The first five atom37 places (N, CA, C, CB, O) and aatype in JSON, in Angstrom:
{
  "aatype": [12, 10, 15, 8, 11, 7, 14, 12, 19, 7, 2, 1, 19, 15, 8, 0, 2, 2, 11, 2, 11, 1, 1, 10, 10, 14, 2, 10, 8, 16, 9, 1, 19, 16, 10, 6, 3, 7, 16, 1, 5, 11, 9, 11, 19, 0, 0, 15, 16, 10, 1, 16, 12, 1, 11, 15, 2],
  "atom_mask": [
    [1, 1, 1, 1, 1],
    [1, 1, 1, 1, 1],
    [1, 1, 1, 1, 1],
    [1, 1, 1, 1, 1],
    [1, 1, 1, 1, 1],
    [1, 1, 1, 0, 1],
    [1, 1, 1, 1, 1],
    [1, 1, 1, 1, 1],
    [1, 1, 1, 1, 1],
    [1, 1, 1, 0, 1],
    [1, 1, 1, 1, 1],
    [1, 1, 1, 1, 1],
    [1, 1, 1, 1, 1],
    [1, 1, 1, 1, 1],
    [1, 1, 1, 1, 1],
    [1, 1, 1, 1, 1],
    [1, 1, 1, 1, 1],
    [1, 1, 1, 1, 1],
    [1, 1, 1, 1, 1],
    [1, 1, 1, 1, 1],
    [1, 1, 1, 1, 1],
    [1, 1, 1, 1, 1],
    [1, 1, 1, 1, 1],
    [1, 1, 1, 1, 1],
    [1, 1, 1, 1, 1],
    [1, 1, 1, 1, 1],
    [1, 1, 1, 1, 1],
    [1, 1, 1, 1, 1],
    [1, 1, 1, 1, 1],
    [1, 1, 1, 1, 1],
    [1, 1, 1, 1, 1],
    [1, 1, 1, 1, 1],
    [1, 1, 1, 1, 1],
    [1, 1, 1, 1, 1],
    [1, 1, 1, 1, 1],
    [1, 1, 1, 1, 1],
    [1, 1, 1, 1, 1],
    [1, 1, 1, 0, 1],
    [1, 1, 1, 1, 1],
    [1, 1, 1, 1, 1],
    [1, 1, 1, 1, 1],
    [1, 1, 1, 1, 1],
    [1, 1, 1, 1, 1],
    [1, 1, 1, 1, 1],
    [1, 1, 1, 1, 1],
    [1, 1, 1, 1, 1],
    [1, 1, 1, 1, 1],
    [1, 1, 1, 1, 1],
    [1, 1, 1, 1, 1],
    [1, 1, 1, 1, 1],
    [1, 1, 1, 1, 1],
    [1, 1, 1, 1, 1],
    [1, 1, 1, 1, 1],
    [1, 1, 1, 1, 1],
    [1, 1, 1, 1, 1],
    [1, 1, 1, 1, 1],
    [1, 1, 1, 1, 1]
  ],
  "atom_positions": [
    [[4.34, 13.47, -0.06], [3.77, 13.57, -1.38], [3.49, 15.04, -1.67], [2.49, 12.7, -1.51], [2.96, 15.77, -0.83]],
    [[3.84, 15.47, -2.86], [3.78, 16.88, -3.2], [2.4, 17.32, -3.68], [4.8, 17.19, -4.25], [2.0, 18.45, -3.41]],
    [[1.68, 16.46, -4.36], [0.43, 16.89, -5.0], [-0.8, 16.67, -4.12], [0.25, 16.17, -6.3], [-1.88, 17.14, -4.48]],
    [[-0.68, 15.99, -3.01], [-1.78, 15.71, -2.08], [-2.93, 14.97, -2.74], [-2.29, 17.01, -1.48], [-4.09, 15.14, -2.36]],
    [[-2.62, 14.14, -3.72], [-3.65, 13.33, -4.34], [-3.77, 12.02, -3.57], [-3.34, 13.06, -5.83], [-2.78, 11.51, -3.04]],
    [[-4.97, 11.48, -3.51], [-5.19, 10.22, -2.81], [-6.04, 9.3, -3.65], [0.0, 0.0, 0.0], [-6.45, 9.67, -4.75]],
    [[-6.31, 8.1, -3.14], [-7.13, 7.17, -3.9], [-8.58, 7.65, -4.03], [-7.1, 5.8, -3.25], [-9.13, 8.27, -3.12]],
    [[-9.17, 7.36, -5.18], [-10.59, 7.64, -5.41], [-11.33, 6.31, -5.43], [-10.81, 8.44, -6.74], [-10.71, 5.26, -5.58]],
    [[-12.64, 6.36, -5.29], [-13.46, 5.15, -5.31], [-14.37, 5.23, -6.53], [-14.29, 5.0, -3.99], [-14.98, 6.27, -6.8]],
    [[-14.44, 4.11, -7.26], [-15.31, 4.05, -8.42], [-15.91, 2.66, -8.54], [0.0, 0.0, 0.0], [-15.78, 1.84, -7.63]],
    [[-16.55, 2.41, -9.64], [-17.17, 1.11, -9.88], [-16.49, 0.4, -11.03], [-18.66, 1.26, -10.16], [-16.15, 1.02, -12.04]],
    [[-16.3, -0.9, -10.86], [-15.89, -1.78, -11.96], [-17.19, -2.36, -12.51], [-14.86, -2.92, -11.49], [-17.91, -3.05, -11.79]],
    [[-17.49, -2.08, -13.77], [-18.78, -2.45, -14.34], [-18.58, -3.58, -15.33], [-19.46, -1.23, -15.03], [-17.8, -3.46, -16.27]],
    [[-19.29, -4.69, -15.11], [-19.17, -5.85, -16.0], [-20.09, -5.68, -17.21], [-19.51, -7.15, -15.23], [-20.85, -4.72, -17.31]],
    [[-20.0, -6.63, -18.12], [-20.84, -6.61, -19.32], [-22.31, -6.74, -18.94], [-20.43, -7.74, -20.28], [-23.18, -6.21, -19.63]],
    [[-22.59, -7.45, -17.84], [-23.97, -7.61, -17.37], [-24.41, -6.44, -16.49], [-24.1, -8.92, -16.58], [-25.46, -6.5, -15.86]],
    [[-23.61, -5.38, -16.45], [-23.89, -4.16, -15.71], [-23.9, -4.38, -14.19], [-25.22, -3.58, -16.14], [-24.57, -3.65, -13.46]],
    [[-23.14, -5.38, -13.73], [-22.93, -5.55, -12.29], [-21.85, -4.58, -11.86], [-22.55, -7.03, -11.94], [-20.84, -4.4, -12.55]],
    [[-22.06, -3.95, -10.71], [-21.11, -2.94, -10.24], [-20.41, -3.41, -8.99], [-21.82, -1.6, -9.99], [-21.06, -3.77, -8.0]],
    [[-19.07, -3.4, -9.01], [-18.24, -3.73, -7.86], [-17.36, -2.53, -7.56], [-17.39, -5.01, -8.1], [-16.83, -1.89, -8.47]],
    [[-17.2, -2.24, -6.26], [-16.36, -1.11, -5.86], [-14.9, -1.39, -6.18], [-16.53, -0.82, -4.35], [-14.44, -2.53, -6.06]],
    [[-14.17, -0.37, -6.58], [-12.74, -0.48, -6.83], [-12.07, 0.83, -6.43], [-12.46, -0.8, -8.33], [-12.72, 1.87, -6.33]],
    [[-10.76, 0.76, -6.18], [-9.98, 1.95, -5.82], [-9.19, 2.39, -7.04], [-9.03, 1.66, -4.62], [-8.56, 1.58, -7.72]],
    [[-9.21, 3.69, -7.31], [-8.43, 4.28, -8.39], [-7.27, 5.02, -7.73], [-9.3, 5.24, -9.3], [-7.47, 6.06, -7.1]],
    [[-6.06, 4.48, -7.88], [-4.89, 5.04, -7.22], [-4.22, 6.09, -8.1], [-3.89, 3.93, -6.87], [-4.24, 5.97, -9.33]],
    [[-3.64, 7.13, -7.51], [-2.93, 8.14, -8.3], [-1.67, 7.55, -8.91], [-2.59, 9.36, -7.45], [-1.08, 6.62, -8.36]],
    [[-1.25, 8.1, -10.03], [-0.06, 7.64, -10.74], [1.17, 8.32, -10.13], [-0.16, 7.95, -12.28], [1.6, 9.37, -10.6]],
    [[1.73, 7.7, -9.08], [2.83, 8.31, -8.33], [4.17, 7.87, -8.88], [2.73, 7.96, -6.86], [4.35, 6.71, -9.26]],
    [[5.12, 8.8, -8.91], [6.5, 8.53, -9.3], [7.4, 9.07, -8.21], [6.84, 9.17, -10.68], [7.12, 10.12, -7.62]],
    [[8.49, 8.37, -7.93], [9.48, 8.83, -6.96], [10.57, 9.58, -7.71], [10.07, 7.64, -6.15], [11.18, 9.04, -8.63]],
    [[10.8, 10.83, -7.31], [11.84, 11.64, -7.95], [12.78, 12.15, -6.87], [11.22, 12.83, -8.75], [12.44, 12.2, -5.69]],
    [[13.98, 12.54, -7.29], [14.95, 13.14, -6.38], [15.01, 14.64, -6.68], [16.36, 12.49, -6.54], [15.17, 15.05, -7.83]],
    [[14.88, 15.43, -5.64], [14.96, 16.88, -5.79], [16.13, 17.4, -4.97], [13.63, 17.57, -5.36], [16.47, 16.84, -3.93]],
    [[16.73, 18.48, -5.44], [17.82, 19.12, -4.72], [17.24, 20.29, -3.94], [18.95, 19.6, -5.68], [16.62, 21.18, -4.51]],
    [[17.45, 20.28, -2.63], [16.94, 21.34, -1.77], [17.87, 22.55, -1.81], [16.78, 20.83, -0.32], [18.95, 22.49, -2.41]],
    [[17.45, 23.63, -1.18], [18.23, 24.87, -1.22], [19.58, 24.73, -0.54], [17.46, 25.99, -0.57], [20.54, 25.41, -0.91]],
    [[19.68, 23.83, 0.47], [20.96, 23.66, 1.16], [21.88, 22.67, 0.45], [20.72, 23.19, 2.58], [22.96, 22.36, 0.95]],
    [[21.47, 22.16, -0.72], [22.31, 21.28, -1.52], [22.07, 19.81, -1.31], [0.0, 0.0, 0.0], [22.63, 18.99, -2.04]],
    [[21.26, 19.43, -0.32], [20.99, 18.01, -0.09], [19.93, 17.53, -1.06], [20.54, 17.77, 1.37], [19.09, 18.31, -1.53]],
    [[19.98, 16.23, -1.35], [19.0, 15.63, -2.25], [18.02, 14.81, -1.42], [19.69, 14.74, -3.32], [18.4, 14.15, -0.45]],
    [[16.75, 14.86, -1.81], [15.72, 14.15, -1.08], [14.77, 13.5, -2.08], [14.96, 15.1, -0.12], [14.48, 14.07, -3.13]],
    [[14.28, 12.3, -1.74], [13.31, 11.62, -2.59], [11.9, 12.02, -2.15], [13.5, 10.08, -2.52], [11.59, 12.02, -0.96]],
    [[11.06, 12.36, -3.13], [9.66, 12.65, -2.85], [8.8, 11.92, -3.87], [9.39, 14.19, -2.88], [9.25, 11.61, -4.98]],
    [[7.56, 11.66, -3.48], [6.6, 11.04, -4.4], [5.74, 12.14, -5.01], [5.72, 9.98, -3.67], [5.21, 13.0, -4.32]],
    [[5.62, 12.08, -6.35], [4.92, 13.12, -7.09], [3.97, 12.43, -8.06], [5.92, 14.07, -7.84], [4.33, 11.43, -8.67]],
    [[2.76, 12.97, -8.2], [1.84, 12.47, -9.2], [2.36, 12.82, -10.59], [0.41, 13.05, -8.99], [3.06, 13.82, -10.77]],
    [[2.03, 12.01, -11.57], [2.53, 12.21, -12.93], [2.06, 13.55, -13.5], [2.07, 11.07, -13.85], [2.8, 14.2, -14.24]],
    [[0.85, 13.97, -13.16], [0.36, 15.26, -13.65], [1.14, 16.41, -13.04], [-1.14, 15.42, -13.34], [1.4, 17.41, -13.71]],
    [[1.53, 16.29, -11.76], [2.34, 17.31, -11.11], [3.73, 17.35, -11.7], [2.4, 17.07, -9.6], [4.31, 18.42, -11.89]],
    [[4.29, 16.17, -11.99], [5.62, 16.09, -12.58], [5.63, 16.76, -13.95], [6.07, 14.62, -12.7], [6.61, 17.43, -14.3]],
    [[4.58, 16.59, -14.71], [4.47, 17.23, -16.03], [4.41, 18.74, -15.89], [3.22, 16.71, -16.77], [5.04, 19.47, -16.66]],
    [[3.65, 19.22, -14.9], [3.57, 20.66, -14.66], [4.91, 21.22, -14.24], [2.52, 20.96, -13.59], [5.3, 22.31, -14.66]],
    [[5.65, 20.48, -13.39], [6.96, 20.92, -12.94], [7.93, 21.01, -14.12], [7.51, 19.97, -11.88], [8.73, 21.94, -14.2]],
    [[7.88, 20.04, -15.02], [8.79, 20.04, -16.17], [8.44, 21.15, -17.15], [8.75, 18.69, -16.87], [9.34, 21.68, -17.81]],
    [[7.15, 21.51, -17.27], [6.77, 22.59, -18.18], [7.2, 23.94, -17.64], [5.26, 22.57, -18.4], [7.44, 24.87, -18.42]],
    [[7.31, 24.07, -16.31], [7.65, 25.37, -15.73], [9.16, 25.63, -15.76], [7.15, 25.45, -14.29], [9.58, 26.77, -15.59]],
    [[9.97, 24.59, -15.97], [11.44, 24.78, -16.01], [11.94, 25.05, -17.4], [12.14, 23.57, -15.46], [13.14, 25.23, -17.59]]
  ]
}
């Protein structure tokens, strides 16, 4: 994974204000990148990182 993001922990809050633990997972996408030697490799990238990569090109 390129962005080193991991799951976060938060609360799911009901209408009665009861709090249950939940996991917030990063928005990961699998993309193919071409390495310097010409080979293609699949990597997992967070959507925010993918947006930054596309803005820099």
